[in-house]
PDB file of C-alpha atoms in Angstrom:
ATOM      1  CA  LYS T  20     -45.304  54.161-132.713  1.00  0.00           C
ATOM      2  CA  ALA T  21     -42.234  54.014-130.804  1.00  0.00           C
ATOM      3  CA  GLY T  22     -39.376  52.007-132.926  1.00  0.00           C
ATOM      4  CA  VAL T  23     -37.232  49.222-132.533  1.00  0.00           C
ATOM      5  CA  THR T  24     -35.218  49.552-129.173  1.00  0.00           C
ATOM      6  CA  GLN T  25     -31.665  47.909-128.013  1.00  0.00           C
ATOM      7  CA  THR T  26     -30.582  47.916-124.874  1.00  0.00           C
ATOM      8  CA  PRO T  27     -27.225  48.281-124.525  1.00  0.00           C
ATOM      9  CA  ARG T  28     -26.578  50.928-126.992  1.00  0.00           C
ATOM     10  CA  TYR T  29     -22.545  49.898-126.197  1.00  0.00           C
ATOM     11  CA  LEU T  30     -20.745  47.012-124.837  1.00  0.00           C
ATOM     12  CA  ILE T  31     -17.195  45.917-124.012  1.00  0.00           C
ATOM     13  CA  LYS T  32     -16.460  42.421-123.067  1.00  0.00           C
ATOM     14  CA  THR T  33     -13.187  40.315-122.796  1.00  0.00           C
ATOM     15  CA  ARG T  34     -12.685  37.366-124.498  1.00  0.00           C
ATOM     16  CA  GLY T  35     -13.779  34.079-123.532  1.00  0.00           C
ATOM     17  CA  GLN T  36     -17.030  36.149-121.646  1.00  0.00           C
ATOM     18  CA  GLN T  37     -20.725  35.718-122.796  1.00  0.00           C
ATOM     19  CA  VAL T  38     -22.697  38.554-123.817  1.00  0.00           C
ATOM     20  CA  THR T  39     -26.642  39.102-124.005  1.00  0.00           C
ATOM     21  CA  LEU T  40     -28.284  41.591-125.998  1.00  0.00           C
ATOM     22  CA  SER T  41     -31.991  42.994-126.069  1.00  0.00           C
ATOM     23  CA  CYS T  42     -33.996  43.862-128.412  1.00  0.00           C
ATOM     24  CA  SER T  43     -38.123  45.380-128.276  1.00  0.00           C
ATOM     25  CA  PRO T  44     -40.086  45.484-131.584  1.00  0.00           C
ATOM     26  CA  ILE T  45     -42.284  48.018-132.974  1.00  0.00           C
ATOM     27  CA  SER T  46     -45.504  47.302-131.146  1.00  0.00           C
ATOM     28  CA  GLY T  47     -47.756  45.035-132.800  1.00  0.00           C
ATOM     29  CA  HIS T  48     -44.879  43.261-134.840  1.00  0.00           C
ATOM     30  CA  ARG T  49     -44.436  39.237-134.117  1.00  0.00           C
ATOM     31  CA  SER T  50     -41.088  39.010-136.110  1.00  0.00           C
ATOM     32  CA  VAL T  51     -37.396  39.875-134.946  1.00  0.00           C
ATOM     33  CA  SER T  52     -34.441  39.621-137.333  1.00  0.00           C
ATOM     34  CA  TRP T  53     -31.024  39.847-135.711  1.00  0.00           C
ATOM     35  CA  TYR T  54     -28.015  40.812-137.829  1.00  0.00           C
ATOM     36  CA  GLN T  55     -24.162  41.470-137.367  1.00  0.00           C
ATOM     37  CA  GLN T  56     -22.484  44.338-139.194  1.00  0.00           C
ATOM     38  CA  THR T  57     -18.736  44.319-139.681  1.00  0.00           C
ATOM     39  CA  PRO T  58     -16.785  46.750-141.899  1.00  0.00           C
ATOM     40  CA  GLY T  59     -15.288  43.786-143.487  1.00  0.00           C
ATOM     41  CA  GLN T  60     -18.059  41.504-143.839  1.00  0.00           C
ATOM     42  CA  GLY T  61     -21.172  43.979-144.382  1.00  0.00           C
ATOM     43  CA  LEU T  62     -24.394  43.078-142.993  1.00  0.00           C
ATOM     44  CA  GLN T  63     -25.006  39.278-142.377  1.00  0.00           C
ATOM     45  CA  PHE T  64     -28.355  37.628-140.979  1.00  0.00           C
ATOM     46  CA  LEU T  65     -27.914  35.841-138.050  1.00  0.00           C
ATOM     47  CA  PHE T  66     -31.531  34.585-137.179  1.00  0.00           C
ATOM     48  CA  GLU T  67     -35.174  35.246-137.126  1.00  0.00           C
ATOM     49  CA  TYR T  68     -37.941  34.913-134.790  1.00  0.00           C
ATOM     50  CA  PHE T  69     -41.417  34.759-135.242  1.00  0.00           C
ATOM     51  CA  SER T  70     -44.011  33.712-132.235  1.00  0.00           C
ATOM     52  CA  GLU T  71     -41.287  32.437-129.661  1.00  0.00           C
ATOM     53  CA  THR T  72     -40.086  29.794-132.406  1.00  0.00           C
ATOM     54  CA  GLN T  73     -36.756  30.153-134.477  1.00  0.00           C
ATOM     55  CA  ARG T  74     -38.033  30.591-138.222  1.00  0.00           C
ATOM     56  CA  ASN T  75     -34.424  30.841-140.060  1.00  0.00           C
ATOM     57  CA  LYS T  76     -30.773  30.697-139.563  1.00  0.00           C
ATOM     58  CA  GLY T  77     -27.923  32.376-140.984  1.00  0.00           C
ATOM     59  CA  ASN T  78     -24.487  30.678-141.152  1.00  0.00           C
ATOM     60  CA  PHE T  79     -22.880  31.815-137.532  1.00  0.00           C
ATOM     61  CA  PRO T  80     -21.705  29.262-135.361  1.00  0.00           C
ATOM     62  CA  GLY T  81     -23.444  27.491-132.283  1.00  0.00           C
ATOM     63  CA  ARG T  82     -21.997  30.436-129.886  1.00  0.00           C
ATOM     64  CA  PHE T  83     -24.408  32.707-131.236  1.00  0.00           C
ATOM     65  CA  SER T  84     -28.359  31.683-129.983  1.00  0.00           C
ATOM     66  CA  GLY T  85     -31.590  33.823-129.437  1.00  0.00           C
ATOM     67  CA  ARG T  86     -35.031  33.544-127.936  1.00  0.00           C
ATOM     68  CA  GLN T  87     -37.913  35.322-128.493  1.00  0.00           C
ATOM     69  CA  PHE T  88     -40.602  36.215-125.316  1.00  0.00           C
ATOM     70  CA  SER T  89     -44.228  35.996-125.843  1.00  0.00           C
ATOM     71  CA  ASN T  90     -44.178  40.058-125.927  1.00  0.00           C
ATOM     72  CA  SER T  91     -42.514  39.480-129.060  1.00  0.00           C
ATOM     73  CA  ARG T  92     -38.888  40.739-127.053  1.00  0.00           C
ATOM     74  CA  SER T  93     -36.214  39.213-128.045  1.00  0.00           C
ATOM     75  CA  GLU T  94     -32.561  38.489-126.852  1.00  0.00           C
ATOM     76  CA  MET T  95     -29.406  37.084-128.322  1.00  0.00           C
ATOM     77  CA  ASN T  96     -26.970  35.464-126.837  1.00  0.00           C
ATOM     78  CA  VAL T  97     -23.070  35.233-127.815  1.00  0.00           C
ATOM     79  CA  SER T  98     -21.118  32.188-125.472  1.00  0.00           C
ATOM     80  CA  THR T  99     -17.263  32.277-125.105  1.00  0.00           C
ATOM     81  CA  LEU T 100     -16.526  35.721-127.130  1.00  0.00           C
ATOM     82  CA  GLU T 101     -13.987  36.000-129.674  1.00  0.00           C
ATOM     83  CA  LEU T 102     -12.229  38.976-130.896  1.00  0.00           C
ATOM     84  CA  GLY T 103     -13.711  38.627-134.329  1.00  0.00           C
ATOM     85  CA  ASP T 104     -17.159  38.941-132.707  1.00  0.00           C
ATOM     86  CA  SER T 105     -16.680  42.477-132.212  1.00  0.00           C
ATOM     87  CA  ALA T 106     -19.364  44.598-134.409  1.00  0.00           C
ATOM     88  CA  LEU T 107     -22.439  45.942-134.358  1.00  0.00           C
ATOM     89  CA  TYR T 108     -25.422  43.808-133.810  1.00  0.00           C
ATOM     90  CA  LEU T 109     -28.819  45.149-135.275  1.00  0.00           C
ATOM     91  CA  CYS T 110     -32.330  43.891-134.526  1.00  0.00           C
ATOM     92  CA  ALA T 111     -35.294  44.519-137.035  1.00  0.00           C
ATOM     93  CA  SER T 112     -38.461  44.159-136.510  1.00  0.00           C
ATOM     94  CA  SER T 113     -41.554  43.411-139.207  1.00  0.00           C
ATOM     95  CA  LEU T 114     -44.949  42.329-138.721  1.00  0.00           C
ATOM     96  CA  GLY T 115     -43.944  38.975-139.997  1.00  0.00           C
ATOM     97  CA  GLY T 116     -46.624  36.369-140.873  1.00  0.00           C
ATOM     98  CA  THR T 117     -47.507  36.152-145.244  1.00  0.00           C
ATOM     99  CA  VAL T 118     -47.569  39.803-145.069  1.00  0.00           C
ATOM    100  CA  GLY T 119     -45.135  42.616-144.023  1.00  0.00           C
ATOM    101  CA  TYR T 120     -41.951  41.938-145.144  1.00  0.00           C
ATOM    102  CA  GLU T 121     -40.664  45.607-144.268  1.00  0.00           C
ATOM    103  CA  GLN T 122     -38.161  45.220-141.520  1.00  0.00           C
ATOM    104  CA  TYR T 123     -37.450  48.473-139.250  1.00  0.00           C
ATOM    105  CA  PHE T 124     -33.912  48.473-137.736  1.00  0.00           C
ATOM    106  CA  GLY T 125     -33.084  49.640-134.120  1.00  0.00           C
ATOM    107  CA  PRO T 126     -29.879  51.386-133.547  1.00  0.00           C
ATOM    108  CA  GLY T 127     -28.093  48.408-132.922  1.00  0.00           C
ATOM    109  CA  THR T 128     -25.693  47.338-130.212  1.00  0.00           C
ATOM    110  CA  ARG T 129     -21.989  48.018-130.624  1.00  0.00           C
ATOM    111  CA  LEU T 130     -20.182  45.349-128.830  1.00  0.00           C
ATOM    112  CA  THR T 131     -16.089  45.679-128.263  1.00  0.00           C
ATOM    113  CA  VAL T 132     -14.524  42.323-127.521  1.00  0.00           C
ATOM    114  CA  THR T 133     -11.061  43.157-126.237  1.00  0.00           C
TER     115      THR T 133
ATOM    116  CA  GLN X  11     -26.289  31.787-155.098  1.00  0.00           C
ATOM    117  CA  GLN X  12     -26.975  34.084-152.315  1.00  0.00           C
ATOM    118  CA  GLN X  13     -24.838  37.096-152.872  1.00  0.00           C
ATOM    119  CA  VAL X  14     -26.376  40.787-154.072  1.00  0.00           C
ATOM    120  CA  LYS X  15     -23.804  42.556-155.483  1.00  0.00           C
ATOM    121  CA  GLN X  16     -23.464  45.982-155.256  1.00  0.00           C
ATOM    122  CA  SER X  17     -21.683  49.121-157.156  1.00  0.00           C
ATOM    123  CA  PRO X  18     -20.494  51.352-156.926  1.00  0.00           C
ATOM    124  CA  GLN X  19     -18.546  51.109-153.231  1.00  0.00           C
ATOM    125  CA  SER X  20     -18.328  54.977-153.349  1.00  0.00           C
ATOM    126  CA  LEU X  21     -19.871  58.086-155.138  1.00  0.00           C
ATOM    127  CA  ILE X  22     -19.697  61.703-155.258  1.00  0.00           C
ATOM    128  CA  VAL X  23     -22.393  63.833-156.896  1.00  0.00           C
ATOM    129  CA  GLN X  24     -23.032  67.430-156.598  1.00  0.00           C
ATOM    130  CA  LYS X  25     -26.028  68.897-155.100  1.00  0.00           C
ATOM    131  CA  GLY X  26     -28.995  68.720-157.518  1.00  0.00           C
ATOM    132  CA  GLY X  27     -27.303  65.865-159.413  1.00  0.00           C
ATOM    133  CA  ILE X  28     -28.608  62.342-159.943  1.00  0.00           C
ATOM    134  CA  SER X  29     -27.188  59.658-157.769  1.00  0.00           C
ATOM    135  CA  ILE X  30     -27.066  56.134-159.128  1.00  0.00           C
ATOM    136  CA  ILE X  31     -26.737  52.826-157.372  1.00  0.00           C
ATOM    137  CA  ASN X  32     -27.122  49.481-158.881  1.00  0.00           C
ATOM    138  CA  CYS X  33     -27.202  45.932-157.825  1.00  0.00           C
ATOM    139  CA  ALA X  34     -27.347  42.986-159.492  1.00  0.00           C
ATOM    140  CA  TYR X  35     -28.470  39.301-157.523  1.00  0.00           C
ATOM    141  CA  GLU X  36     -28.308  35.390-158.799  1.00  0.00           C
ATOM    142  CA  ASN X  37     -31.001  33.783-156.568  1.00  0.00           C
ATOM    143  CA  THR X  38     -34.624  33.864-158.928  1.00  0.00           C
ATOM    144  CA  ALA X  39     -36.073  32.896-155.271  1.00  0.00           C
ATOM    145  CA  PHE X  40     -35.937  36.260-154.231  1.00  0.00           C
ATOM    146  CA  ASP X  41     -38.975  38.427-154.913  1.00  0.00           C
ATOM    147  CA  TYR X  42     -38.665  41.509-152.567  1.00  0.00           C
ATOM    148  CA  PHE X  43     -36.013  44.467-152.970  1.00  0.00           C
ATOM    149  CA  PRO X  44     -35.547  46.995-150.279  1.00  0.00           C
ATOM    150  CA  TRP X  45     -33.024  49.809-149.944  1.00  0.00           C
ATOM    151  CA  TYR X  46     -31.870  51.019-146.497  1.00  0.00           C
ATOM    152  CA  GLN X  47     -30.107  54.318-145.784  1.00  0.00           C
ATOM    153  CA  GLN X  48     -27.811  54.485-142.865  1.00  0.00           C
ATOM    154  CA  PHE X  49     -26.150  57.243-141.177  1.00  0.00           C
ATOM    155  CA  PRO X  50     -23.047  56.895-138.801  1.00  0.00           C
ATOM    156  CA  GLY X  51     -23.855  55.647-135.753  1.00  0.00           C
ATOM    157  CA  LYS X  52     -27.368  54.540-136.656  1.00  0.00           C
ATOM    158  CA  GLY X  53     -29.196  51.813-137.858  1.00  0.00           C
ATOM    159  CA  PRO X  54     -30.232  51.284-141.406  1.00  0.00           C
ATOM    160  CA  ALA X  55     -33.394  52.746-142.271  1.00  0.00           C
ATOM    161  CA  LEU X  56     -35.959  51.637-144.948  1.00  0.00           C
ATOM    162  CA  LEU X  57     -36.156  54.114-147.901  1.00  0.00           C
ATOM    163  CA  ILE X  58     -38.284  52.333-150.418  1.00  0.00           C
ATOM    164  CA  ALA X  59     -38.730  48.498-151.396  1.00  0.00           C
ATOM    165  CA  ILE X  60     -40.377  47.310-154.889  1.00  0.00           C
ATOM    166  CA  ARG X  61     -41.286  43.496-155.837  1.00  0.00           C
ATOM    167  CA  PRO X  62     -40.782  41.997-159.456  1.00  0.00           C
ATOM    168  CA  ASP X  63     -44.427  42.309-160.840  1.00  0.00           C
ATOM    169  CA  VAL X  64     -43.512  46.015-161.561  1.00  0.00           C
ATOM    170  CA  SER X  65     -40.333  47.723-163.519  1.00  0.00           C
ATOM    171  CA  GLU X  66     -40.344  50.909-161.373  1.00  0.00           C
ATOM    172  CA  LYS X  67     -41.314  52.318-157.864  1.00  0.00           C
ATOM    173  CA  LYS X  68     -41.002  56.501-157.140  1.00  0.00           C
ATOM    174  CA  GLU X  69     -41.014  57.496-153.568  1.00  0.00           C
ATOM    175  CA  GLY X  70     -40.148  61.256-153.075  1.00  0.00           C
ATOM    176  CA  ARG X  71     -37.088  61.661-154.952  1.00  0.00           C
ATOM    177  CA  PHE X  72     -36.200  57.915-155.133  1.00  0.00           C
ATOM    178  CA  THR X  73     -36.808  55.879-157.545  1.00  0.00           C
ATOM    179  CA  ILE X  74     -36.219  51.920-158.135  1.00  0.00           C
ATOM    180  CA  SER X  75     -36.018  50.297-161.332  1.00  0.00           C
ATOM    181  CA  PHE X  76     -36.048  47.143-161.663  1.00  0.00           C
ATOM    182  CA  ASN X  77     -35.152  44.328-164.485  1.00  0.00           C
ATOM    183  CA  LYS X  78     -36.244  41.055-163.717  1.00  0.00           C
ATOM    184  CA  SER X  79     -34.839  39.734-166.884  1.00  0.00           C
ATOM    185  CA  ALA X  80     -31.374  40.878-165.978  1.00  0.00           C
ATOM    186  CA  LYS X  81     -31.776  40.385-162.330  1.00  0.00           C
ATOM    187  CA  GLN X  82     -30.657  44.100-161.559  1.00  0.00           C
ATOM    188  CA  PHE X  83     -32.211  46.399-159.743  1.00  0.00           C
ATOM    189  CA  SER X  84     -31.153  50.362-159.302  1.00  0.00           C
ATOM    190  CA  LEU X  85     -31.745  53.240-156.948  1.00  0.00           C
ATOM    191  CA  HIS X  86     -31.708  56.731-158.419  1.00  0.00           C
ATOM    192  CA  ILE X  87     -31.842  59.685-156.334  1.00  0.00           C
ATOM    193  CA  MET X  88     -32.937  62.783-158.031  1.00  0.00           C
ATOM    194  CA  ASP X  89     -31.679  66.118-156.782  1.00  0.00           C
ATOM    195  CA  SER X  90     -29.373  65.198-154.503  1.00  0.00           C
ATOM    196  CA  GLN X  91     -28.893  67.132-151.175  1.00  0.00           C
ATOM    197  CA  PRO X  92     -26.147  67.073-148.629  1.00  0.00           C
ATOM    198  CA  GLY X  93     -28.254  65.406-146.393  1.00  0.00           C
ATOM    199  CA  ASP X  94     -28.525  62.311-148.447  1.00  0.00           C
ATOM    200  CA  SER X  95     -24.880  61.703-147.757  1.00  0.00           C
ATOM    201  CA  ALA X  96     -25.001  58.079-146.230  1.00  0.00           C
ATOM    202  CA  THR X  97     -24.093  54.638-146.872  1.00  0.00           C
ATOM    203  CA  TYR X  98     -26.816  52.908-149.008  1.00  0.00           C
ATOM    204  CA  PHE X  99     -27.912  49.091-149.108  1.00  0.00           C
ATOM    205  CA  CYS X 100     -29.754  47.320-151.378  1.00  0.00           C
ATOM    206  CA  ALA X 101     -31.002  44.072-150.339  1.00  0.00           C
ATOM    207  CA  ALA X 102     -33.303  40.767-151.144  1.00  0.00           C
ATOM    208  CA  GLY X 103     -35.720  38.333-149.536  1.00  0.00           C
ATOM    209  CA  PRO X 104     -36.698  35.271-150.722  1.00  0.00           C
ATOM    210  CA  ASN X 105     -40.512  34.231-151.496  1.00  0.00           C
ATOM    211  CA  THR X 106     -41.127  32.096-148.477  1.00  0.00           C
ATOM    212  CA  GLY X 107     -43.981  33.900-147.536  1.00  0.00           C
ATOM    213  CA  THR X 108     -43.029  33.863-144.042  1.00  0.00           C
ATOM    214  CA  ALA X 109     -39.001  34.250-143.529  1.00  0.00           C
ATOM    215  CA  SER X 110     -37.841  38.002-143.358  1.00  0.00           C
ATOM    216  CA  LYS X 111     -34.284  37.075-144.406  1.00  0.00           C
ATOM    217  CA  LEU X 112     -32.530  39.650-146.134  1.00  0.00           C
ATOM    218  CA  THR X 113     -29.134  39.703-147.976  1.00  0.00           C
ATOM    219  CA  PHE X 114     -27.467  42.775-148.208  1.00  0.00           C
ATOM    220  CA  GLY X 115     -25.016  44.214-150.720  1.00  0.00           C
ATOM    221  CA  THR X 116     -22.066  45.717-149.560  1.00  0.00           C
ATOM    222  CA  GLY X 117     -22.793  49.276-149.506  1.00  0.00           C
ATOM    223  CA  THR X 118     -22.425  52.424-151.121  1.00  0.00           C
ATOM    224  CA  ARG X 119     -20.925  55.495-149.427  1.00  0.00           C
ATOM    225  CA  LEU X 120     -22.680  58.599-151.175  1.00  0.00           C
ATOM    226  CA  GLN X 121     -21.039  61.822-150.585  1.00  0.00           C
ATOM    227  CA  VAL X 122     -22.878  64.901-151.905  1.00  0.00           C
ATOM    228  CA  THR X 123     -20.998  68.210-152.160  1.00  0.00           C
ATOM    229  CA  LEU X 124     -22.073  71.675-152.352  1.00  0.00           C
TER     230      LEU X 124
END
């Protein structure tokens, strides 16, 4: 089975712009979670989508949003970028539902905000 | 109460030795405890996971020990190899039956020397 794929792998944006990141989960996985990884804050949970519905949300401002499509692919959007948004954004997929806690991560998208 | 505390921050072990990384949690709602391995430029890879109904789980050279009463769990890497040099993260997930939200430790950078 193909793993979790994320596009693009690298992105450079200017403060104030917006950005959209994409994640394709492992085939058959219905849950997609997004995490932000920075040297200072470590790995922090952003939100989770299951069957096109946001099921869980972390403590991030409303500038961070996401969505999931009927094929389980997910996108994450960050509006009005700030320098502090520079991070590795990781997507993880799992079977979801009441089984399949195991989350498998993609390689991440490295976002640099200048 | 959502924190997962991980130690040590960094660890140097000789080839063939045992690497031990410890984690502690506070939230008794956690009931799923995975360990992830991350190489530079890659996403975290699921190594091994445990649930509180067992005190130990072994997969190859990797063993998780779990102490429910102390709310602590640890990763032991037996016969450590240079290829094990990476950053290791412990995590904890809630028992909601449907959510995949993980709370991560701060990571341990392991270096295995020849």
